[in-house]
Coordinates of C-alpha atoms in Angstrom, one line a residue:
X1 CA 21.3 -0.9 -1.5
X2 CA 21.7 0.6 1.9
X3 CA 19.2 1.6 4.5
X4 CA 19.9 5.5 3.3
X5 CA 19.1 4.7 0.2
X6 CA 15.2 3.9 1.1
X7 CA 13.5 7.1 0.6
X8 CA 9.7 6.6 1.8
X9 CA 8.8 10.5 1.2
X10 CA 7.1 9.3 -2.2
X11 CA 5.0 6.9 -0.3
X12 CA 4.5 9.3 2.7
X13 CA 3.4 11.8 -0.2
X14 CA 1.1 9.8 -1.4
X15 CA -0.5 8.3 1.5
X16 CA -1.3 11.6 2.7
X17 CA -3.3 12.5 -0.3
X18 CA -5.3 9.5 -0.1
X19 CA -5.8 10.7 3.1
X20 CA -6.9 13.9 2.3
X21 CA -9.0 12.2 -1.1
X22 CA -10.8 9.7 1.3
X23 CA -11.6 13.1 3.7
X24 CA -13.1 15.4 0.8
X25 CA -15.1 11.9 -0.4
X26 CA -16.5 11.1 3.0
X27 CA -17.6 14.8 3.5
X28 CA -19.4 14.1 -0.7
X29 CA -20.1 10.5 -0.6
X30 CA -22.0 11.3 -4.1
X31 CA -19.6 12.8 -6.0
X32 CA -18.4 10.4 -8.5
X33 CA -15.2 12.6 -9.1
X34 CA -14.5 12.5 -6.0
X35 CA -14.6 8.6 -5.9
X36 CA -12.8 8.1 -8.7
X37 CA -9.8 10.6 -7.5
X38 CA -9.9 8.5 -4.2
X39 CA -9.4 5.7 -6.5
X40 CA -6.8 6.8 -8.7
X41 CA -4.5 7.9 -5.1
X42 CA -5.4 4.0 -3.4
X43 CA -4.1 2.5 -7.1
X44 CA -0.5 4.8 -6.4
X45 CA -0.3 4.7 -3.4
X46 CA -0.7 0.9 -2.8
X47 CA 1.7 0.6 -5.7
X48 CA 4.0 2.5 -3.5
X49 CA 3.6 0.5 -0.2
X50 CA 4.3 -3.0 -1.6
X51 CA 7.3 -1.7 -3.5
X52 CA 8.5 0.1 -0.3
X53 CA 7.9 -3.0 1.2
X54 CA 9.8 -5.1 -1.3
X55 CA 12.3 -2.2 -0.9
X56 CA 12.6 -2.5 2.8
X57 CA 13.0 -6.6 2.6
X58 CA 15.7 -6.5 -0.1
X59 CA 17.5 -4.7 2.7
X60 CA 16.9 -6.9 5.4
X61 CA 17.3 -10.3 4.2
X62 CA 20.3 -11.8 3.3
X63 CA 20.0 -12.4 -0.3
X64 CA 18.4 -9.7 -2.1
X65 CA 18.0 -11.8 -4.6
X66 CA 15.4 -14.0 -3.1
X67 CA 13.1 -11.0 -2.5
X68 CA 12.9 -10.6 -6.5
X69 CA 11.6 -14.0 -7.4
X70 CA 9.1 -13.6 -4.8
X71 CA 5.3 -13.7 -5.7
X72 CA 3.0 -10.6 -3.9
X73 CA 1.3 -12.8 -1.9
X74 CA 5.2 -14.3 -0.3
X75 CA 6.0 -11.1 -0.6
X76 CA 3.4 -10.1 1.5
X77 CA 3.4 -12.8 3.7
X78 CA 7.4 -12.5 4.5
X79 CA 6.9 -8.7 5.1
X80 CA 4.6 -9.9 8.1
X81 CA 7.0 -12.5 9.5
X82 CA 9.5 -9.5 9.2
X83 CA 6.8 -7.6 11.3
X84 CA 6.4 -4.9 8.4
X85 CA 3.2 -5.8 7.9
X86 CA 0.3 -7.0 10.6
X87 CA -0.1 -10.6 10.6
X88 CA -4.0 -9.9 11.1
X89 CA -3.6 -8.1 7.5
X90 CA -2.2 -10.3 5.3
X91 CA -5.5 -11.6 3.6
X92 CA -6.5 -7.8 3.4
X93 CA -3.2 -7.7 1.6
X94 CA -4.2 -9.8 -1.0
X95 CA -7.7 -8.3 -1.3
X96 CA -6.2 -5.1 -2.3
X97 CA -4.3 -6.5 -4.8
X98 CA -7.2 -7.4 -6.1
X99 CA -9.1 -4.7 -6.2
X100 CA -6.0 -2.7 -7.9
X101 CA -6.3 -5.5 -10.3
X102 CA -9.8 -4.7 -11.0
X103 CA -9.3 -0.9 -11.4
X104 CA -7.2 -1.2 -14.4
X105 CA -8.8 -3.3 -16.6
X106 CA -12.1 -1.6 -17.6
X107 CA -14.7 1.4 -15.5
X108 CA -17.5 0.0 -14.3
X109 CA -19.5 2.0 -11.2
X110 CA -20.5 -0.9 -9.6
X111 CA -16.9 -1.8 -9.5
X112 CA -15.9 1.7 -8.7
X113 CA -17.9 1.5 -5.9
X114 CA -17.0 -2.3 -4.3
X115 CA -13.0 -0.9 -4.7
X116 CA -13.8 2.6 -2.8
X117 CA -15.3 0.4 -0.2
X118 CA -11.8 -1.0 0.9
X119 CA -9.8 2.4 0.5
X120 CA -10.6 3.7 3.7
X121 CA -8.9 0.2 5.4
X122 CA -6.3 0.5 3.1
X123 CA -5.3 3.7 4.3
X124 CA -5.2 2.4 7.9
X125 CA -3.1 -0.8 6.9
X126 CA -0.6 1.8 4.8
X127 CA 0.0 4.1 7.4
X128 CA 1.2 1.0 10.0
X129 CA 3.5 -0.4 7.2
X130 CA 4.7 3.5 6.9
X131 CA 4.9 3.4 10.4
X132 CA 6.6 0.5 10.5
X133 CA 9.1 0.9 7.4
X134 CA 10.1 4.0 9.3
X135 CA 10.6 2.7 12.5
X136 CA 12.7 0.1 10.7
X137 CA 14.8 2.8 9.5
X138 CA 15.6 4.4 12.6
X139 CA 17.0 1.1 13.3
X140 CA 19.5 0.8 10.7
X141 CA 20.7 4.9 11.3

């Protein structure tokens, strides 16, 4: 894999509905619909970022194959000794994971609610590893 071959415009894509979800939602805090469309664009868009990010690593470190065995929460952790992701993030990291986690496995509006609550962060922490992943790129051209 080269550095040309990391296309981020799914991810960019999809961060910028999230955006635009988390927006509408803010402006309708009780629509449910709304929530739960927020919802569905933070579980595909994180989805996204940590593949980028696995993506991006694959690329930089010296064995590729290393960044395959790698758990999410290495994975995560070595993406912020890379500087892809903020060091002061990494728990918030693993928090989303978890509340991705929690989205698939059964609706419950309590639950609904507790994962909208981390979206909006989310989004920030998303758009720095964008940022970053992009910046990375530049490099590399």
């Amino acid at each position: 894999m080269t550095a040309a071959n990391l296309d981020l415009s799914a991810f960019e894509r999809a961060l910028a509905a999230l955006e635009r979800a988390l927006a509408r939602a803010a402006a309708a805090p009780e629509d449910e619909e709304l929530r739960d469309a927020t919802i569905q664009r933070f579980e595909f868009t994180f989805e996204l970022a940590w593949k980028m990010l696995k993506r991006r690593l694959e690329l930089d470190l010296p064995n590729a194959q290393e960044v395959d065995g790698m758990s999410y929460r290495t994975l995560i952790r070595v993406g912020a000794e890379y500087g892809l992701i903020e060091a002061d993030t990494v728990a918030a990291w693993f928090v989303y994971r978890d509340k991705r986690n929690i989205t698939s496995h059964t609706y419950d509006a309590a639950k609904a609610a507790e994962v909208a609550a981390i979206v909006p962060a989310f989004a920030q922490h998303a758009r720095a590893l964008l940022q970053r992943l992009q910046a990375r790129g530049a490099d590399d051209a």
